[in-house]
CSV table of C-alpha atoms and ligand atoms in Angstrom, one decimal:
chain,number,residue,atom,x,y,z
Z,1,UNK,CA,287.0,18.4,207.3
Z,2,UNK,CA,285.5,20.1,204.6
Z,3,UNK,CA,283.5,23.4,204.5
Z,4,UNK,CA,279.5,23.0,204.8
Z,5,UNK,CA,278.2,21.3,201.1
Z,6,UNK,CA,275.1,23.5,199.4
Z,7,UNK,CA,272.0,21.2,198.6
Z,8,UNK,CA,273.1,20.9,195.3
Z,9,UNK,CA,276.6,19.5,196.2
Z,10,UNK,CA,274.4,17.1,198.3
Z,11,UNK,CA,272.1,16.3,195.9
Z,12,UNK,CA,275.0,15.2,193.7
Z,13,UNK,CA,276.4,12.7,196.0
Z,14,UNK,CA,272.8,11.2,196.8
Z,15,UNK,CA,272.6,10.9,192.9
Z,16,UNK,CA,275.8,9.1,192.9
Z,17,UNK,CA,274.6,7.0,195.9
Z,18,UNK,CA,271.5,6.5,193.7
Z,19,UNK,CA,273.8,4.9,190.8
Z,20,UNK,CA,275.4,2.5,192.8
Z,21,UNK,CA,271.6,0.9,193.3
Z,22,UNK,CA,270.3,1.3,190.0
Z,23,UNK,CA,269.0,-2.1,188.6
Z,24,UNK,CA,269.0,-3.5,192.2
Z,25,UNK,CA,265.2,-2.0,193.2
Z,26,UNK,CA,262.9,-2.4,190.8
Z,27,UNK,CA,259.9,-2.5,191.2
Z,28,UNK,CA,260.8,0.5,193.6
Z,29,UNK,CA,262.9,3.5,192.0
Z,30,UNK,CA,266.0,3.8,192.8
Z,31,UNK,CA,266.6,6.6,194.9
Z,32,UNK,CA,269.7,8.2,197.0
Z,33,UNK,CA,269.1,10.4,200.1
Z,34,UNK,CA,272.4,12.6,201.9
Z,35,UNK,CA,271.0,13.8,205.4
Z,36,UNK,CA,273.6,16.5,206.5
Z,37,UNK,CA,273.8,18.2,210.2
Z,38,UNK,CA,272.9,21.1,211.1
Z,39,UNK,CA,276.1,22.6,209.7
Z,40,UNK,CA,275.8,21.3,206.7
Z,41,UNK,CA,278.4,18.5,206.6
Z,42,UNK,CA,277.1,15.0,205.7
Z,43,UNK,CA,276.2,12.7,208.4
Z,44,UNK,CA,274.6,10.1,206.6
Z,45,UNK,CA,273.7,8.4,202.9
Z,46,UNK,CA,272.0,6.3,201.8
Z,47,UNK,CA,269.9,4.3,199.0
Z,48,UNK,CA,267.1,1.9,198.3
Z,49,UNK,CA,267.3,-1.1,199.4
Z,50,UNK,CA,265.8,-4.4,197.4
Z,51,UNK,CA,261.9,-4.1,197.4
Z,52,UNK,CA,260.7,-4.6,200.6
Z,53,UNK,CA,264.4,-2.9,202.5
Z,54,UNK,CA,264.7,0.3,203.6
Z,55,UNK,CA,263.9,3.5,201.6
Z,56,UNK,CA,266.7,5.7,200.8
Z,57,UNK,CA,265.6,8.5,204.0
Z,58,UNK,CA,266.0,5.2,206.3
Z,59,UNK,CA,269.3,4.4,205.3
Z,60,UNK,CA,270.8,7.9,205.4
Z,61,UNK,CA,269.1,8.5,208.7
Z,62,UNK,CA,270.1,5.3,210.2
Z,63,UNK,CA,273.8,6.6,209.4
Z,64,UNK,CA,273.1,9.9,210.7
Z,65,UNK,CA,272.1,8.9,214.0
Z,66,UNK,CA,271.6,12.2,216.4
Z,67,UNK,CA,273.7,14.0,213.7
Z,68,UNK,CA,270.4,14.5,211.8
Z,69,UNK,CA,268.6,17.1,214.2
Z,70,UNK,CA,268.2,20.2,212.7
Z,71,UNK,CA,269.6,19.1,210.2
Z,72,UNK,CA,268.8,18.9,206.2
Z,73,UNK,CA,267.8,15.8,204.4
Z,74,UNK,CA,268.5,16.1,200.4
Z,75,UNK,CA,266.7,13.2,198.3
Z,76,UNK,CA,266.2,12.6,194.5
Z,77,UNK,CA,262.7,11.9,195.0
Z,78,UNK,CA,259.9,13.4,197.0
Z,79,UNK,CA,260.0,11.3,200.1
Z,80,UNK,CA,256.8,8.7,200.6
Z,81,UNK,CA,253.9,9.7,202.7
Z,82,UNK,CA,252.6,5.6,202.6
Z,83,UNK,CA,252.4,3.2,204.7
Z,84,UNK,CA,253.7,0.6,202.0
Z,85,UNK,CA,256.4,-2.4,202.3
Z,86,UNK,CA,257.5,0.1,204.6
Z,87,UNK,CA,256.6,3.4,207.1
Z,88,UNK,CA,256.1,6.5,205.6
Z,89,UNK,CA,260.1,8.4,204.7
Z,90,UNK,CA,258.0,11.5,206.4
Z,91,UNK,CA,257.6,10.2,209.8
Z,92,UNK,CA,261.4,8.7,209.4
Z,93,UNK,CA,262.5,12.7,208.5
Z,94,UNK,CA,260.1,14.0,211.2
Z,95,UNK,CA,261.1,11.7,214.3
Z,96,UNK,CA,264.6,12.4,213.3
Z,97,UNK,CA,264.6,15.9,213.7
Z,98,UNK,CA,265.4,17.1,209.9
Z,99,UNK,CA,264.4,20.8,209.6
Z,100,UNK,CA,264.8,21.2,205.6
Z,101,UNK,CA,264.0,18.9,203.0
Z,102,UNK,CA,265.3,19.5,199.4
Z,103,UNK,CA,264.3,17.1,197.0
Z,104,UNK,CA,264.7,16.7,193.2
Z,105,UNK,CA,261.7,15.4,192.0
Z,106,UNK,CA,258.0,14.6,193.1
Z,107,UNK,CA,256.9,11.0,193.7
Z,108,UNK,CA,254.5,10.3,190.4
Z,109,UNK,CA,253.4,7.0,192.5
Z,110,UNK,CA,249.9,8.9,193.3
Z,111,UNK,CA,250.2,6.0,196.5
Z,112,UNK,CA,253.2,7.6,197.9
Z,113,UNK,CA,253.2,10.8,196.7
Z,114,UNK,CA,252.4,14.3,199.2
Z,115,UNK,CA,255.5,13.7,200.8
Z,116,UNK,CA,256.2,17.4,200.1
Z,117,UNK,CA,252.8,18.6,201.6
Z,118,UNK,CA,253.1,16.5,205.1
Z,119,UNK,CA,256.6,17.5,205.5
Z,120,UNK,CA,255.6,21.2,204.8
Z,121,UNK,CA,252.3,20.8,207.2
Z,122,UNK,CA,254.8,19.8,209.9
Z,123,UNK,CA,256.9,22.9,209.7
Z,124,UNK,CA,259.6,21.4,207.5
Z,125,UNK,CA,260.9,23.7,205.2
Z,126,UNK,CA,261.0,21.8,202.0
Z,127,UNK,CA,262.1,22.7,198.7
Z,128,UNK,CA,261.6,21.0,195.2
Z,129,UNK,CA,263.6,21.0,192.0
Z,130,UNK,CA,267.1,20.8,193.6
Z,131,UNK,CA,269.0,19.2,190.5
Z,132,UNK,CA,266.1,18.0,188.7
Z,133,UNK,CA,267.1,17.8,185.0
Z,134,UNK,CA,270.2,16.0,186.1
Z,135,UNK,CA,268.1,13.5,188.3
Z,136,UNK,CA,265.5,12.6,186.1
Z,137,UNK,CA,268.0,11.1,183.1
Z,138,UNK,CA,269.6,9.7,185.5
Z,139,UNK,CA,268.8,6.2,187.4
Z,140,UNK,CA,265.5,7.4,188.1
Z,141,UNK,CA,264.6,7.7,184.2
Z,142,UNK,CA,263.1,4.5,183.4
Z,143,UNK,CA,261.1,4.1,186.9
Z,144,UNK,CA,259.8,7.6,186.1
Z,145,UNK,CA,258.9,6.5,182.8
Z,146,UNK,CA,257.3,3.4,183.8
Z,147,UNK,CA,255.2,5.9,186.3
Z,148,UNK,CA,254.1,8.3,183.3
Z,149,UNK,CA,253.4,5.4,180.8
Z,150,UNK,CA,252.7,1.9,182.9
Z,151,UNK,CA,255.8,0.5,180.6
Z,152,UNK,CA,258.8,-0.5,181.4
Z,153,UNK,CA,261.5,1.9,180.0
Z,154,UNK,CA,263.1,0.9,176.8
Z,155,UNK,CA,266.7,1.2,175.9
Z,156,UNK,CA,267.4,-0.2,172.1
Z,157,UNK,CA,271.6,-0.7,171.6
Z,158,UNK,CA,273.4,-1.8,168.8
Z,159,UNK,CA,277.0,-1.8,167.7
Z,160,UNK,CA,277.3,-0.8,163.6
Z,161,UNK,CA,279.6,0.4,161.2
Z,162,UNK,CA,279.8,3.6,160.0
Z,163,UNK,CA,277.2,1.9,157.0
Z,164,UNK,CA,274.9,0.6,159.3
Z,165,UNK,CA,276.1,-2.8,159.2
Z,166,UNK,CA,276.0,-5.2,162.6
Z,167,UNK,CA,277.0,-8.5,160.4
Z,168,UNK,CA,279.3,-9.1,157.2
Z,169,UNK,CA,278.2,-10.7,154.5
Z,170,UNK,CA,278.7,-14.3,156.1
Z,171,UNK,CA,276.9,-13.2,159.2
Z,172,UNK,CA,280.4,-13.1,160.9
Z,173,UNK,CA,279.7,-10.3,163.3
Z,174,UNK,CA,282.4,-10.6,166.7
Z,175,UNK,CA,283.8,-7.7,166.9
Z,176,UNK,CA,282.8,-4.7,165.2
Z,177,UNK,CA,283.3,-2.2,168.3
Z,178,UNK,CA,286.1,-2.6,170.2
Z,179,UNK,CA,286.6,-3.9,174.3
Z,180,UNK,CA,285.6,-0.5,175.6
Z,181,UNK,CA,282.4,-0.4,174.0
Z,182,UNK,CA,282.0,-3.9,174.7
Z,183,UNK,CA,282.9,-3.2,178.5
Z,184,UNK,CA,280.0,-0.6,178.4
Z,185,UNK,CA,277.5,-2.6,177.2
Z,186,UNK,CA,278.5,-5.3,180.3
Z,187,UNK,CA,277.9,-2.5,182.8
Z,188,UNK,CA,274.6,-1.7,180.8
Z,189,UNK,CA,273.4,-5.0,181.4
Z,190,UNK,CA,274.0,-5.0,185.0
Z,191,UNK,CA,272.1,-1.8,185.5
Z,192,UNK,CA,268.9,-2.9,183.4
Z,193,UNK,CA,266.0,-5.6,184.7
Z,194,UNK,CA,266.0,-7.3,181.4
Z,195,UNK,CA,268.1,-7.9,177.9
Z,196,UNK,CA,265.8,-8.9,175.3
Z,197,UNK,CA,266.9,-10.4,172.0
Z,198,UNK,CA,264.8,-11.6,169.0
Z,199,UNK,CA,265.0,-15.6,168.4
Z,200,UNK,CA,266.7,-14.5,164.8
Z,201,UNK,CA,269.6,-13.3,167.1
Z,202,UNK,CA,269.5,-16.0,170.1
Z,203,UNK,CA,269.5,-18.7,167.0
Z,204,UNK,CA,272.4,-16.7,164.6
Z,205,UNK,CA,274.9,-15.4,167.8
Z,206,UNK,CA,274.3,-17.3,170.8
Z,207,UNK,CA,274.6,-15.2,172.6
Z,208,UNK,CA,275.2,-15.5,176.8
Z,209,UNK,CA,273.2,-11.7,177.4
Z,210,UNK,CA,275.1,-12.0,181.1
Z,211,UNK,CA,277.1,-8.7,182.4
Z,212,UNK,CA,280.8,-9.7,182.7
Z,213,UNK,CA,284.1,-7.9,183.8
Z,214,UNK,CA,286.6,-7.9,180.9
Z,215,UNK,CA,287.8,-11.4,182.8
Z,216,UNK,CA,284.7,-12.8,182.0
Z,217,UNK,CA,283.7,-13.0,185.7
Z,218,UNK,CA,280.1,-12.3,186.4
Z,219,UNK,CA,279.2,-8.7,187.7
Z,220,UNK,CA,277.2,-9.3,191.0
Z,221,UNK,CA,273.5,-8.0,189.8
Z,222,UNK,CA,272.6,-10.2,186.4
Z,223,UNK,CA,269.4,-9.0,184.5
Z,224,UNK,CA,266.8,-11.4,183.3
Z,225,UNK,CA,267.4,-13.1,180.2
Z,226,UNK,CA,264.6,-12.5,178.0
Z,227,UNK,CA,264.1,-13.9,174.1
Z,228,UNK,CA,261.5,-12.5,172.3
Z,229,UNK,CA,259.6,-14.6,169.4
Z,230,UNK,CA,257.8,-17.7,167.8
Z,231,UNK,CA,260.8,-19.7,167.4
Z,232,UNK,CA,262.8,-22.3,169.6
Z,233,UNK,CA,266.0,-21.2,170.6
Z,234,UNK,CA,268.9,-24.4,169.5
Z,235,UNK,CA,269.0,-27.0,172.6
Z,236,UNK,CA,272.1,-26.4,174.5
Z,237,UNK,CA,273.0,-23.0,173.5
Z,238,UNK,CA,272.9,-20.3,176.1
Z,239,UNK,CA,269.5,-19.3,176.2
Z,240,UNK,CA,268.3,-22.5,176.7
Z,241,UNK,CA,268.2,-21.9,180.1
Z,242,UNK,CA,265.8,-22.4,182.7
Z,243,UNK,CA,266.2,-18.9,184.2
Z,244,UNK,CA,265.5,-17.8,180.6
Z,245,UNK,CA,262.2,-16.0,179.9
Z,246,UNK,CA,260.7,-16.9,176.4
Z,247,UNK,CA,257.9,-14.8,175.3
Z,248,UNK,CA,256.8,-16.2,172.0
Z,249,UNK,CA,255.8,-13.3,170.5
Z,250,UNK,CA,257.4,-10.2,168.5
Z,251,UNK,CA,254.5,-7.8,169.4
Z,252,UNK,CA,256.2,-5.0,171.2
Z,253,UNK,CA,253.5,-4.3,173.7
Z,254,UNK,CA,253.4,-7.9,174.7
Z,255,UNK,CA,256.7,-8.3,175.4
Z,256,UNK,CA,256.6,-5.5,177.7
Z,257,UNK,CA,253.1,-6.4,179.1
Z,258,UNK,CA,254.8,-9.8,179.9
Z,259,UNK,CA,258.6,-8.0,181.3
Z,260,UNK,CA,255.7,-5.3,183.7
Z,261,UNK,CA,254.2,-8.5,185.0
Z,262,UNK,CA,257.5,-9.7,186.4
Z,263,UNK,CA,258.8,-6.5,187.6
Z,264,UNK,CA,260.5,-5.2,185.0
Z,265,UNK,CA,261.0,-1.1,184.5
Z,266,UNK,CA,263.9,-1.0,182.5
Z,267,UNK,CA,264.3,-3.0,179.8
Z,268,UNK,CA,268.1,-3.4,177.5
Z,269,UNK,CA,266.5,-4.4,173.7
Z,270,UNK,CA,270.1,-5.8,172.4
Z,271,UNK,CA,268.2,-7.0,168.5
Z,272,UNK,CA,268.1,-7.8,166.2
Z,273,UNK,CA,267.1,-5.8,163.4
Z,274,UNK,CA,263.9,-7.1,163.1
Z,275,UNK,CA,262.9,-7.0,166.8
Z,276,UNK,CA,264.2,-3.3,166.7
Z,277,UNK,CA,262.4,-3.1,163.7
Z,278,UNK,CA,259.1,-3.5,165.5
Z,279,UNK,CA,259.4,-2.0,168.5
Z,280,UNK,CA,260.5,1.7,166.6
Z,281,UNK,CA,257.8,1.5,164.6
Z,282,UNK,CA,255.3,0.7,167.5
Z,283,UNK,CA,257.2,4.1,169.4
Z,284,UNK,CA,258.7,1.7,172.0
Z,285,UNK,CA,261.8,2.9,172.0
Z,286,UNK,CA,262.7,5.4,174.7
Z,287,UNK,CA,266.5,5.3,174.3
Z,288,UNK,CA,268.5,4.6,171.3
Z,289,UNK,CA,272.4,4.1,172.2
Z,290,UNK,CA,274.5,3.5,168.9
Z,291,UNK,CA,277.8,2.4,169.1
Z,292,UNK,CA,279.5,3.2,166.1
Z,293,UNK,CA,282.7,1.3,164.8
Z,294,UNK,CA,284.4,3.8,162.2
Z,295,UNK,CA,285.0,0.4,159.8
Z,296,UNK,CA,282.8,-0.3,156.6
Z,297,UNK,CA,281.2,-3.5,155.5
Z,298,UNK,CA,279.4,-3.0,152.4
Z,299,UNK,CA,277.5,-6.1,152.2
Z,300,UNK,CA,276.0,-7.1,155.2
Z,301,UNK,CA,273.1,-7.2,157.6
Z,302,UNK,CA,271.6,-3.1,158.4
Z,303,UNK,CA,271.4,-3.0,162.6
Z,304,UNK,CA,267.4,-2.3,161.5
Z,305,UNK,CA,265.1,-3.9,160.1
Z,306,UNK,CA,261.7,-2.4,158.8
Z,307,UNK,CA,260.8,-0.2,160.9
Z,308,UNK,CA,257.4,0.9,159.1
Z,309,UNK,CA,259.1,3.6,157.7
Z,310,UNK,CA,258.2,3.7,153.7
Z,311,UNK,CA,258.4,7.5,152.5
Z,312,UNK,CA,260.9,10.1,153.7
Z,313,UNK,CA,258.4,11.8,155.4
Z,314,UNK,CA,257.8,9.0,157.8
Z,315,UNK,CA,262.1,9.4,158.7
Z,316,UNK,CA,262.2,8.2,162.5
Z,317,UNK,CA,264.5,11.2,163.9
Z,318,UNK,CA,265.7,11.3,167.0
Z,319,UNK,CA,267.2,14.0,169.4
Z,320,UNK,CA,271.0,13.8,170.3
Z,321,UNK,CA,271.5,13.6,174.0
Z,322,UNK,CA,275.4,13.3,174.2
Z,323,UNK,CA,278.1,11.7,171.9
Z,324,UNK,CA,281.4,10.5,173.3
Z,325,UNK,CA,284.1,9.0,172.3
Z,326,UNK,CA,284.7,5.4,173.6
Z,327,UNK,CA,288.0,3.3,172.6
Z,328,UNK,CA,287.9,4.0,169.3
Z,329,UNK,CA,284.3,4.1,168.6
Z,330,UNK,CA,281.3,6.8,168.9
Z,331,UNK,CA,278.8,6.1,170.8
Z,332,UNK,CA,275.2,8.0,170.3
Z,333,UNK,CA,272.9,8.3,173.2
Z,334,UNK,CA,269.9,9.6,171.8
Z,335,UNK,CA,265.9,9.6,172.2
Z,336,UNK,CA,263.5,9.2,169.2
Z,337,UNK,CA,261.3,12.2,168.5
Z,338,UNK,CA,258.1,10.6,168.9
Z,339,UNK,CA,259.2,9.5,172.8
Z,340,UNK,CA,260.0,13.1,173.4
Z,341,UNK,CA,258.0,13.7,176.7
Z,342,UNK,CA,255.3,16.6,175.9
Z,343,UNK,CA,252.8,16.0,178.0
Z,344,UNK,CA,251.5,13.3,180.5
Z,345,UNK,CA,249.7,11.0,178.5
Z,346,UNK,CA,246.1,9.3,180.6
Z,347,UNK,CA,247.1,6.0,183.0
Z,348,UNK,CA,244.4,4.5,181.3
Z,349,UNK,CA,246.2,4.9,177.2
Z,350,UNK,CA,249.6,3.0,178.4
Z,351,UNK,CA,248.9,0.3,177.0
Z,352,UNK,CA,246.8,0.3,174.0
Z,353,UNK,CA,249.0,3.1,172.5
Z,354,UNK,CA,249.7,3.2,168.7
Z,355,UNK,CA,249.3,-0.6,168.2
Z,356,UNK,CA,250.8,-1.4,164.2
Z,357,UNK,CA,250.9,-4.4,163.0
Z,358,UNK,CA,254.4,-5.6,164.4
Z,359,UNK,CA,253.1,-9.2,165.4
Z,360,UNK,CA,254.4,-12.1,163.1
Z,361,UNK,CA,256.8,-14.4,164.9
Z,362,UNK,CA,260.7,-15.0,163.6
V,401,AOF,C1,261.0,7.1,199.2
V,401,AOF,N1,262.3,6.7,199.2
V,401,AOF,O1,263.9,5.3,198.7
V,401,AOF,C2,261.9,5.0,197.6
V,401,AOF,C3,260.6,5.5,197.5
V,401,AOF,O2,256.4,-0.6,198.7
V,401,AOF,P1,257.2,0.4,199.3
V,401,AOF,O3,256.8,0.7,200.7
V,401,AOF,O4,258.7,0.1,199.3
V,401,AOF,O5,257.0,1.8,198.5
V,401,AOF,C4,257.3,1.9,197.2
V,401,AOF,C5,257.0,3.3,196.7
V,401,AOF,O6,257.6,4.3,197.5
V,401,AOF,C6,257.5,3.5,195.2
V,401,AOF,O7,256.5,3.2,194.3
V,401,AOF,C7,257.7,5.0,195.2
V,401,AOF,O8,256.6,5.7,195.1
V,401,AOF,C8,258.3,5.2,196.7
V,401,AOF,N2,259.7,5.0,196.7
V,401,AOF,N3,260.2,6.6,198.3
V,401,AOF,O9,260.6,8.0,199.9
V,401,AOF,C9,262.8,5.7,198.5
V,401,AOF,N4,262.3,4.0,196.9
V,402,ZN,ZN1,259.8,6.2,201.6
């Protein structure tokens, strides 16, 4: 056995319990919960079940049996206080036993949240913060987005040269990166709710927009297959599909409009350049992830389109998050500027938003 774990040691492993959900919950966030004894070894974890399962509290306390009296749960997110799908998380903590409560971040959801307050009223000593800037870019991010804004979270990838370029000359464009960035973009897609592509990309790739393994195999949670635009896509490639969600339309906010409607919180954009095109220069990208092959083309189609940038002063920066090296590519994780979180924008603004004119079908 090991010696007694501080909260932030158990607030790391209920984050990691947290990953192994992500892109299984939505609607609901997901969220990971360690419930350790009274001496501070772990006696339980858990994580969100698919809408309408268990919350994280439930799982972990299930685990933790009798272990959890006296004991301390540790949870990424404020525990509910609702009588929703399911009972309150507060009464779960409260007929356990749990004496302390640390948790990372509060519940925006102003349905669920107080979680904090009940538990305190009931002599639970609860803290908040535990972890917090960790938590919130992690799993949690586009749910807590999707709270502030009442949009699903976008994340806009691309693979490009080091000029810019994701197609030669003769459109030829398999492979710029190599397999690890490929391999990353896989397990991206099996985290998000959605891949959307432009009907320029679906009609000049074909592409399958399934997660794989590097066999090919299927990973076990597939997002929804979206294609974005006024055109058909050709009969009999792959998103011709019946599972396939065509949303004739390029306008940013009615894609997403349409993705919120079924669900949707986090959202992969995977192009092209003119579907990234419109969505930067509507300010609906939240994360930008570059993967960048050090190879030239020259000639070749630019990874964006017109992104209703005309002057240098109207540059769209963005804000580094991490580099790393992967194979033998860089990949950028970064956040534009203008999505830069400064304040909490009115529920009632989420949609209407800056609103150019981005429309025009491909
Ligand atoms: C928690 N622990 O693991 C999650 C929470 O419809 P329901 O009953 O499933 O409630 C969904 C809301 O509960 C969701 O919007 C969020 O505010 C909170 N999610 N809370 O204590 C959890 N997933
Ligand atoms: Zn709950």
């Amino acid at each position: 056995m090991t010696g007694p774990l501080t909260p932030a040691d158990a607030m790391r492993l209920a984050l990691a319990a947290s990953s192994r959900v992500h892109g299984t919950t939505s609607p609901n966030p997901p969220v990971g919960c360690v419930v350790l004894d009274a001496h501070g070894h772990v006696a339980g974890t858990g994580a969100t079940a698919p809408p309408g399962g268990p919350h994280a509290e439930v799982v972990a306390l299930a685990e933790a049996g009798d272990r959890a009296h006296g004991g301390t749960a540790v949870v990424t997110l404020e525990p509910c206080a609702h009588h929703g799908r399911t009972p309150p998380c507060t009464d779960a903590l409260r007929a356990a036993g749990i004496a302390a409560v640390h948790l990372a971040v509060a519940d925006p959801n102003p349905v669920a949240a107080g979680g904090a307050d009940v538990l305190r009223t009931a002599g639970v000593t609860v803290t908040a913060g535990t972890l917090a800037a960790e938590v919130v870019t992690g799993p949690l991010r586009a749910w807590l987005h999707a709270q502030r804004t009442g949009r699903p979270h976008v994340t806009w990838k691309f693979a490009a040269t080091l000029d810019g370029r994701s197609a030669a000359a003769d459109g030829t464009s398999r492979w710029i990166t190599g397999p690890g960035a490929r391999a990353r973009v896989h397990a991206l897609r099996a985290v998000s709710d959605a891949v959307v592509v432009g009907t320029g990309t679906a009609i000049a790739d074909d592409p399958a927009l399934t997660a794989r393994d590097d066999t090919g195999r299927p990973l076990p949670h597939q997002p929804l297959r979206v294609v974005a635009g006024r055109r058909d896509v050709v009969a009999g490639s792959h998103l011709d599909a019946p599972d396939v969600l065509h949303v004739r339309t390029h306008d940013p906010d009615e894609v997403l409009a349409a993705l919120r409607d079924r669900g949707v919180v986090d959202v992969l954009l995977e192009g092209g350049p003119r579907l990234a095109g419109a969505f930067l220069a509507a300010g609906r990208v939240d994360r930008v992830l570059a993967h960048v092959a050090p190879a030239l083309l020259g000639a070749g189609t630019a990874a964006l389109g017109d992104a209703g940038v005309g002057t240098i002063e109207d540059i769209l920066r963005l804000q580094v998050a991490h580099v790393e090296l992967v194979g033998g590519d860089v990949l950028i994780d970064a956040v534009p500027d203008s999505t830069v979180v400064t304040a909490t924008p009115p529920r009632t603004a989420a949609l209407s938003g800056r609103t150019p004119d981005a429309g025009g079908g491909s």
